[in-house]
Short mmCIF file of C-alpha atoms and ligand atoms in Angstrom, two decimals:
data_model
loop_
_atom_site.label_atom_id
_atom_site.label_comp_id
_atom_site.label_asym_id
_atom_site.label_seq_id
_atom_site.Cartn_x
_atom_site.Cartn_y
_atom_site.Cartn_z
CA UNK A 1 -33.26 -62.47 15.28
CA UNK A 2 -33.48 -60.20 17.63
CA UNK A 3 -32.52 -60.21 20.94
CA UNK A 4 -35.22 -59.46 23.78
CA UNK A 5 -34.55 -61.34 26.68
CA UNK A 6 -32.11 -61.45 29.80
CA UNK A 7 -31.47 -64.55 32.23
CA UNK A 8 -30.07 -62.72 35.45
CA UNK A 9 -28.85 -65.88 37.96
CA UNK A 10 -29.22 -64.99 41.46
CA UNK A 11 -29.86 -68.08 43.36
CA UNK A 12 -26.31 -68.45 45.11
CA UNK A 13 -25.73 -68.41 48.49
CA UNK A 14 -23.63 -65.37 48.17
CA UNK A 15 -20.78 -67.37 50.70
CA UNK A 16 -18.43 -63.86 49.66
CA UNK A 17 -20.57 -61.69 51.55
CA UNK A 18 -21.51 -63.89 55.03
CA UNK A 19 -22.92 -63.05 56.95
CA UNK A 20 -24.88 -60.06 55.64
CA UNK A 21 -26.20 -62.33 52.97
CA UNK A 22 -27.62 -64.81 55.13
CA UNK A 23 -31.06 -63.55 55.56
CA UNK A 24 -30.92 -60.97 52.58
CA UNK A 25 -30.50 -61.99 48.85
CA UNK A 26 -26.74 -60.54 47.80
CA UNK A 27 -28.51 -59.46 44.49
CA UNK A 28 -30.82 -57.44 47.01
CA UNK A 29 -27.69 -55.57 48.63
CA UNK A 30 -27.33 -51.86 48.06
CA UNK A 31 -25.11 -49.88 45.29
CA UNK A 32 -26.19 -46.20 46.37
CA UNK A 33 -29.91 -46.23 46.68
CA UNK A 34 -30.47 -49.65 44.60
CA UNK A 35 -30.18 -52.63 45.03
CA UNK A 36 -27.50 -54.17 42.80
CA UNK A 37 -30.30 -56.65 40.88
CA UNK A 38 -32.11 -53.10 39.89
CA UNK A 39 -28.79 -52.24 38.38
CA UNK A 40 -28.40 -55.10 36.16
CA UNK A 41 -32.46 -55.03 35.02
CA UNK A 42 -31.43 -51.27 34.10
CA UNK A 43 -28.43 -52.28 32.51
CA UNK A 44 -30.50 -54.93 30.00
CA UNK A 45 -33.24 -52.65 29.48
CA UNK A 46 -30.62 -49.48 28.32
CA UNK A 47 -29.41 -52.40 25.80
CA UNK A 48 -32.72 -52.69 24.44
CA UNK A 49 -34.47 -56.22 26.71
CA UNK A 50 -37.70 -55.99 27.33
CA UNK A 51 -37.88 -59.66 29.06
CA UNK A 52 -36.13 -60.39 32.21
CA UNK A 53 -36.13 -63.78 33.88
CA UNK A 54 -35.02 -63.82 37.09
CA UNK A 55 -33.23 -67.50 38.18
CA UNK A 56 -33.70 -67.98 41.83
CA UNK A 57 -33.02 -70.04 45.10
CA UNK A 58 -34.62 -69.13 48.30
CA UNK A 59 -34.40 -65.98 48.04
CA UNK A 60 -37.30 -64.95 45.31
CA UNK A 61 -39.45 -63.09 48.49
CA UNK A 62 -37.38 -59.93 48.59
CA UNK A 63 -36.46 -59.46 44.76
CA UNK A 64 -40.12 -60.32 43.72
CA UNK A 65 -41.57 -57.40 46.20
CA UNK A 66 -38.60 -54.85 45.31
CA UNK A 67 -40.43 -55.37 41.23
CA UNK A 68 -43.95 -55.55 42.17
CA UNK A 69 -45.86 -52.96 42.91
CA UNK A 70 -46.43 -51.65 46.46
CA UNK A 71 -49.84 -49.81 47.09
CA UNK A 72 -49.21 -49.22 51.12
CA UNK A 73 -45.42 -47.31 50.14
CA UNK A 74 -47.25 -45.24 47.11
CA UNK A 75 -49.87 -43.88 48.95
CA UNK A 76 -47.78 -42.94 52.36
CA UNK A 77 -45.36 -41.30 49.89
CA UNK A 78 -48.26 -39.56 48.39
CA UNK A 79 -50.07 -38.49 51.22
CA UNK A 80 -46.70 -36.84 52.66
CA UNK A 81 -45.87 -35.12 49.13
CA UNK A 82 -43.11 -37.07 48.44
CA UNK A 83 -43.12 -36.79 44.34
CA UNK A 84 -39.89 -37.62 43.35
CA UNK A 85 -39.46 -40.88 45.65
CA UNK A 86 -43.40 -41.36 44.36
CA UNK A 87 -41.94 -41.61 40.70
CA UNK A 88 -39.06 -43.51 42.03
CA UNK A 89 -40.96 -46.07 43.52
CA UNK A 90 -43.13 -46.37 41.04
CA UNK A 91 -41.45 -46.73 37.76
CA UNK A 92 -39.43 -49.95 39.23
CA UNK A 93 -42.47 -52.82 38.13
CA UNK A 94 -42.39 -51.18 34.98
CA UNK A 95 -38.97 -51.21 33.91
CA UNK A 96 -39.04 -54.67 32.39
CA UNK A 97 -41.43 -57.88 32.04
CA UNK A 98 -39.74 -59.93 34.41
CA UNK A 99 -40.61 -63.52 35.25
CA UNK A 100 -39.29 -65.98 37.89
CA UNK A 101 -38.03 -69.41 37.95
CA UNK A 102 -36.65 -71.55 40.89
CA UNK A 103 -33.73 -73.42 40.48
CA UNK A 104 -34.39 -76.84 42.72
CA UNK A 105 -30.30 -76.55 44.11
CA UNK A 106 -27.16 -74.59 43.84
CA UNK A 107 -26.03 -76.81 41.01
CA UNK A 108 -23.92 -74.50 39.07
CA UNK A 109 -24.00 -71.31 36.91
CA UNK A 110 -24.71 -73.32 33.55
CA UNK A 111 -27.37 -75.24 35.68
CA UNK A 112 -29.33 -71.89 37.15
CA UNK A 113 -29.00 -70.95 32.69
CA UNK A 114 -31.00 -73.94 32.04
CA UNK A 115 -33.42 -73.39 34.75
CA UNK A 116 -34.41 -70.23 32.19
CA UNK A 117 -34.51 -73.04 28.97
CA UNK A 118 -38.45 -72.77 28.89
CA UNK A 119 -38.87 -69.51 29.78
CA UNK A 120 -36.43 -68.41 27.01
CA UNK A 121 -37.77 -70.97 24.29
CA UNK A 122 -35.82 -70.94 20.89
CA UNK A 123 -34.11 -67.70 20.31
CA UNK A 124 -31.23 -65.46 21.48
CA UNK A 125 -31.25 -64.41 25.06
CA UNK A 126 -28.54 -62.05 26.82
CA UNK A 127 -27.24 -63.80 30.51
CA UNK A 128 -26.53 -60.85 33.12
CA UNK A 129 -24.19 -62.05 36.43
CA UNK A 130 -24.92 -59.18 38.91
CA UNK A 131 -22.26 -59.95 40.82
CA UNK A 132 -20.00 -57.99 37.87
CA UNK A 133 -21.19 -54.38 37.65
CA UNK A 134 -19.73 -52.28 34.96
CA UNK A 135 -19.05 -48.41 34.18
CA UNK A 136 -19.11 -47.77 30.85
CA UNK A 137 -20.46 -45.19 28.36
CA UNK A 138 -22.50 -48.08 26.29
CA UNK A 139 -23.55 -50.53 28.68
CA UNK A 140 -21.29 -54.30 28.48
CA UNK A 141 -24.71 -55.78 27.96
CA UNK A 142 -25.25 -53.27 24.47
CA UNK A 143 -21.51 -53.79 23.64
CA UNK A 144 -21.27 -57.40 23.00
CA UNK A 145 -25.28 -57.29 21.23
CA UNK A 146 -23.81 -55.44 18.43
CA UNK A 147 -21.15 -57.91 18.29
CA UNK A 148 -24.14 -60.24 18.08
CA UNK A 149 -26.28 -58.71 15.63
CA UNK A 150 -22.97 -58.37 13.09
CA UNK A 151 -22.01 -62.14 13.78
CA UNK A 152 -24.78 -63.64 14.39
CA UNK A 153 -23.49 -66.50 16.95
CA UNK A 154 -22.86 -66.64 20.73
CA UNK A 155 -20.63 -63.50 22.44
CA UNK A 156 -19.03 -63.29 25.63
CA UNK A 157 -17.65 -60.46 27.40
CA UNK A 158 -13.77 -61.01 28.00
CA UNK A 159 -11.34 -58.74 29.83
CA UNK A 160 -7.25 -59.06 30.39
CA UNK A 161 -6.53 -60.34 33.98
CA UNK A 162 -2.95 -60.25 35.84
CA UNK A 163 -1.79 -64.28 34.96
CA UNK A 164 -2.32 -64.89 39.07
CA UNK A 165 -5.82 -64.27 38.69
CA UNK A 166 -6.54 -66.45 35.64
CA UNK A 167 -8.03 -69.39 38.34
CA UNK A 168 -10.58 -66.85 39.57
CA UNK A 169 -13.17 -66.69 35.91
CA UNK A 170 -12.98 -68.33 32.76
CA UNK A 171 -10.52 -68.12 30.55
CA UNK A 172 -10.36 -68.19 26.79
CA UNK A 173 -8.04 -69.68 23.96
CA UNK A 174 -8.68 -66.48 21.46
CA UNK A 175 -8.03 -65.90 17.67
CA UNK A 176 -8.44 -62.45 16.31
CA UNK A 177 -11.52 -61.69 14.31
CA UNK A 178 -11.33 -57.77 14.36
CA UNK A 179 -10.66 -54.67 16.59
CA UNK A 180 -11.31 -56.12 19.89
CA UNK A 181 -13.53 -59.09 18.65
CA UNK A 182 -12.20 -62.95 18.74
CA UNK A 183 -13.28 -66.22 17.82
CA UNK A 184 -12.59 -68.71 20.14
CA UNK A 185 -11.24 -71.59 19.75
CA UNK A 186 -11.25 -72.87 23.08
CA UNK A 187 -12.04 -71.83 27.03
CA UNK A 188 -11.64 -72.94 30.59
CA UNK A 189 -13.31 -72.96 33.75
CA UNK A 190 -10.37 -71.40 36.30
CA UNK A 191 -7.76 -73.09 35.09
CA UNK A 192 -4.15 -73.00 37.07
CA UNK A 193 -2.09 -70.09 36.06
CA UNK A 194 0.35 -72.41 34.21
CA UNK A 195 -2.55 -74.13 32.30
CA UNK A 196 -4.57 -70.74 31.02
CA UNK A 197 -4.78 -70.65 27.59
CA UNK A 198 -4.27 -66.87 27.54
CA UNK A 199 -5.13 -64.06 30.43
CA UNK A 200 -8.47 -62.87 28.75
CA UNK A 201 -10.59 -63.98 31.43
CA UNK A 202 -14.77 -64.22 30.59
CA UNK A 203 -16.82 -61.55 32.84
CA UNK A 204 -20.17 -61.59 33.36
CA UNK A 205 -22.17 -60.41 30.39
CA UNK A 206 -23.03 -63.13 27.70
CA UNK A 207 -25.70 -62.94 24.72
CA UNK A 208 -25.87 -67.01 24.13
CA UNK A 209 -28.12 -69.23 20.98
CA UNK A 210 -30.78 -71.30 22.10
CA UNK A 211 -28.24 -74.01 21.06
CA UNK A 212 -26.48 -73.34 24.42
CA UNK A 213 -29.39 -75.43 25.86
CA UNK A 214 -28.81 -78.62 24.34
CA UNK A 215 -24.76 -78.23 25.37
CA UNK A 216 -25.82 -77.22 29.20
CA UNK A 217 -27.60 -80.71 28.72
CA UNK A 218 -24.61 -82.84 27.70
CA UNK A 219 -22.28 -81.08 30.01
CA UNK A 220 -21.22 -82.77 33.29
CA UNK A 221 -20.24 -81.18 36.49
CA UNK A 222 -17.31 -79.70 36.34
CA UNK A 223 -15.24 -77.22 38.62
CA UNK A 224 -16.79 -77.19 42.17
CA UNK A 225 -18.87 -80.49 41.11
CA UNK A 226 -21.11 -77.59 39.15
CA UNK A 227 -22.38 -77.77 35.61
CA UNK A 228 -20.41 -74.66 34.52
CA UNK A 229 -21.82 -72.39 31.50
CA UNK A 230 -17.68 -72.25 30.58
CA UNK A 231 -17.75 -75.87 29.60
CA UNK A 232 -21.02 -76.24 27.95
CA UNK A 233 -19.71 -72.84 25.90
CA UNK A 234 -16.36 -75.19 25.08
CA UNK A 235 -18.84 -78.23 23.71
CA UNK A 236 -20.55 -75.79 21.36
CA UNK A 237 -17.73 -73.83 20.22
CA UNK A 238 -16.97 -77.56 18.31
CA UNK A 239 -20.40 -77.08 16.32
CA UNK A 240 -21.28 -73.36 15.53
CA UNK A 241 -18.44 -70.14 16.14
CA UNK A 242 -18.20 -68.62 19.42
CA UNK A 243 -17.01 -65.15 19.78
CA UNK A 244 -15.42 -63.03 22.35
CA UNK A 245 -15.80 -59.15 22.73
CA UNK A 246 -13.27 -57.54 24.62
CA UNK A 247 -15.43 -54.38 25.79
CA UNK A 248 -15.01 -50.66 27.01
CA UNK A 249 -15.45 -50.10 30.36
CA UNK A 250 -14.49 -50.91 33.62
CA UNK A 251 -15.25 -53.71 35.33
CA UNK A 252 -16.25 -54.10 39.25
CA UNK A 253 -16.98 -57.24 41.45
CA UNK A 254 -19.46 -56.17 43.40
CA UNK A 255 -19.93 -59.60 45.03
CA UNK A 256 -17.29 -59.37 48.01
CA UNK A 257 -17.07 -56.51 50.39
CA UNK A 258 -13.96 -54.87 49.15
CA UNK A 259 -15.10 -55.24 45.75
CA UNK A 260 -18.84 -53.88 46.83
CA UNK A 261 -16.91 -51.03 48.66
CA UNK A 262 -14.91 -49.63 45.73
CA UNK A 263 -18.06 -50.21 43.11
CA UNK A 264 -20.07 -47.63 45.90
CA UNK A 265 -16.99 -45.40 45.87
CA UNK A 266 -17.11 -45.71 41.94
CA UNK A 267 -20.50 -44.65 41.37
CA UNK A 268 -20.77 -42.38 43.91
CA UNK A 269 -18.62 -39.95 43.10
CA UNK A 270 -20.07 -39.95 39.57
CA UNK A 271 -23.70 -39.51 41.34
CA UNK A 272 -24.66 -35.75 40.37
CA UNK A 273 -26.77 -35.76 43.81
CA UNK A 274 -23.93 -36.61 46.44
CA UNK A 275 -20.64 -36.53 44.14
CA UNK A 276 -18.87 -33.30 44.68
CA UNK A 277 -19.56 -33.56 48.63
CA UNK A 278 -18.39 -37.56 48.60
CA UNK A 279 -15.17 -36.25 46.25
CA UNK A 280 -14.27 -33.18 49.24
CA UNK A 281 -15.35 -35.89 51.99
CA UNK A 282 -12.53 -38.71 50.05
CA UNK A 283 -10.09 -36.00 49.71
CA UNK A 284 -9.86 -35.15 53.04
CA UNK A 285 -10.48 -38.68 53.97
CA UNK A 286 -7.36 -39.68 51.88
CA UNK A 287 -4.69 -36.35 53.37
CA UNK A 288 -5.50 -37.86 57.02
CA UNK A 289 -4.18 -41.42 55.92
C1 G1P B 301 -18.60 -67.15 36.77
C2 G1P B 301 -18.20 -67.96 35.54
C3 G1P B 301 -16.76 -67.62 35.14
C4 G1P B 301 -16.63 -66.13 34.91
C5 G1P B 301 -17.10 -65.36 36.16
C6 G1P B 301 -17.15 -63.87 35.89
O1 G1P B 301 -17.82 -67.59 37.86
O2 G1P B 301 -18.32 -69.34 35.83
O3 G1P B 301 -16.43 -68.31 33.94
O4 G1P B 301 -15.29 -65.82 34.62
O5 G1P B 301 -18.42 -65.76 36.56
O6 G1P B 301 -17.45 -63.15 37.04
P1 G1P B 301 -18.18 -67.21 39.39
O7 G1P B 301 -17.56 -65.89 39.65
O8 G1P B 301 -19.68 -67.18 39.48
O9 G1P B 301 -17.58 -68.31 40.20
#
């Protein structure tokens, strides 16, 4: 079946990024001239989604206007001839049919998954962490669907991490299927260096069976006192094959400052508007140090 819908969480209280993120959304906060949610939305809809459900807490105000349309914006723009920021503005509430739901607590990343359950129904969805942006030439998201489509059974993206930074993500026990694909036969929610089952650490771009829903169910809180998606992935890897897809790319965590900093720096010297000017400005930036 195919795959046509994306869960993007974003109902944390963004603690990495205090205090900026105590009035605005850290999904809301800017990469260039988007905000970093419009990045991910882009992301799912280059791999093919056309449905995007949006998990939130408290802060569903600022992402709902940023997607809907905005009448007052369009015709200022248009009365002062500004056509390109016209289009701009424009083509965002048509990028993807998205739909919100409200997770009742910050109960967990597995939790804020099955917030989406009914909203998803029974079939395949993709699950989108904005926090973790990625540059590559086929978008993460794309990447592990045709791992999907050739399997046919849950796929998470996995990267190598240094061993000391195995208790910061999930980490999987793999077995080799093919040329950077694994089956896996086990995983763990930031486990101690000394207890990680290898240093390919899960990052934040799953395609999941509606079978995860029943698993998010039976799982109990976990690390943090959270239901974690990591362990209800580890209860169904014991009924139907799990797989891992170690992608092409590379991978930024654009949920902390210095992480935010280096995805702008990324991205903005690949920007054809502002790149070769930011690449002189870095340079000279970089001799003065
Ligand atoms: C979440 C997941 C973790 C994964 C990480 C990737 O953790 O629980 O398994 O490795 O995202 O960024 P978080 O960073 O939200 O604590």
């Amino acid at each position: 079946m195919n795959v046509r819908k994306a869960v993007i969480p974003a109902a944390g209280w963004g603690t990495r990024f205090l205090p900026v993120t105590k009035a605005v959304p850290k999904a809301m906060l800017p990469l260039l001239d988007r905000p970093l949610i419009q990045h991910i939305v882009e992301e799912a809809v280059a791999s093919g989604i056309e449905h995007v459900i949006i998990v939130t807490y408290q802060s569903r105000g600022a992402i709902e206007s940023h997607f809907g349309p905005s009448p007052d914006l369009e015709s200022a723009l248009e009365q002062k001839g500004e056509e390109g920021l016209l289009d701009q503005v424009r083509r965002i509430p048509s990028l993807a049919d998205i739909r919100y739901v409200s997770q009742p607590g910050q109960l967990g990343l597995g939790h804020a998954v099955l917030t989406a359950s009914q909203l998803v129904g029974n079939e395949p969805f993709a699950v989108l962490l904005p926090d973790d942006v990625f540059d590559a030439g086929v978008p993460v998201t794309r990447q592990m669907l045709e791992v999907y489509e050739r399997y046919q059974g849950c796929v998470i993206a996995l990267q190598e991490v240094p061993e000391e930074e195995t208790g910061r993500y999930g980490i999987v026990k793999p077995e080799k299927k093919a040329d950077r694909v694994y089956q896996i036969l086990d995983m763990v929610e930031k486990p101690d260096r000394h207890e990680a089952p290898s240093r390919l650490a899960i990052l934040g771009r799953y395609v999941l069976t509606p079978q995860v829903f029943d698993a998010l169910r039976a799982t109990s809180p976990g690390k943090g006192g959270e239901i974690q998606l990591t362990d209800a992935l580890a209860l169904l890897l014991r009924q139907e094959p799990v797989y891992g897809c170690e992608f092409e790319g590379t991978y930024y965590d654009a949920g902390k400052p210095l992480g935010w900093l280096k995805t702008s720096v990324a991205l903005a010297l690949k920007d054809p508007r502002i790149g070769a000017d930011f690449r002189r400005y870095v340079k000279e930036m970089a001799a003065d140090l």
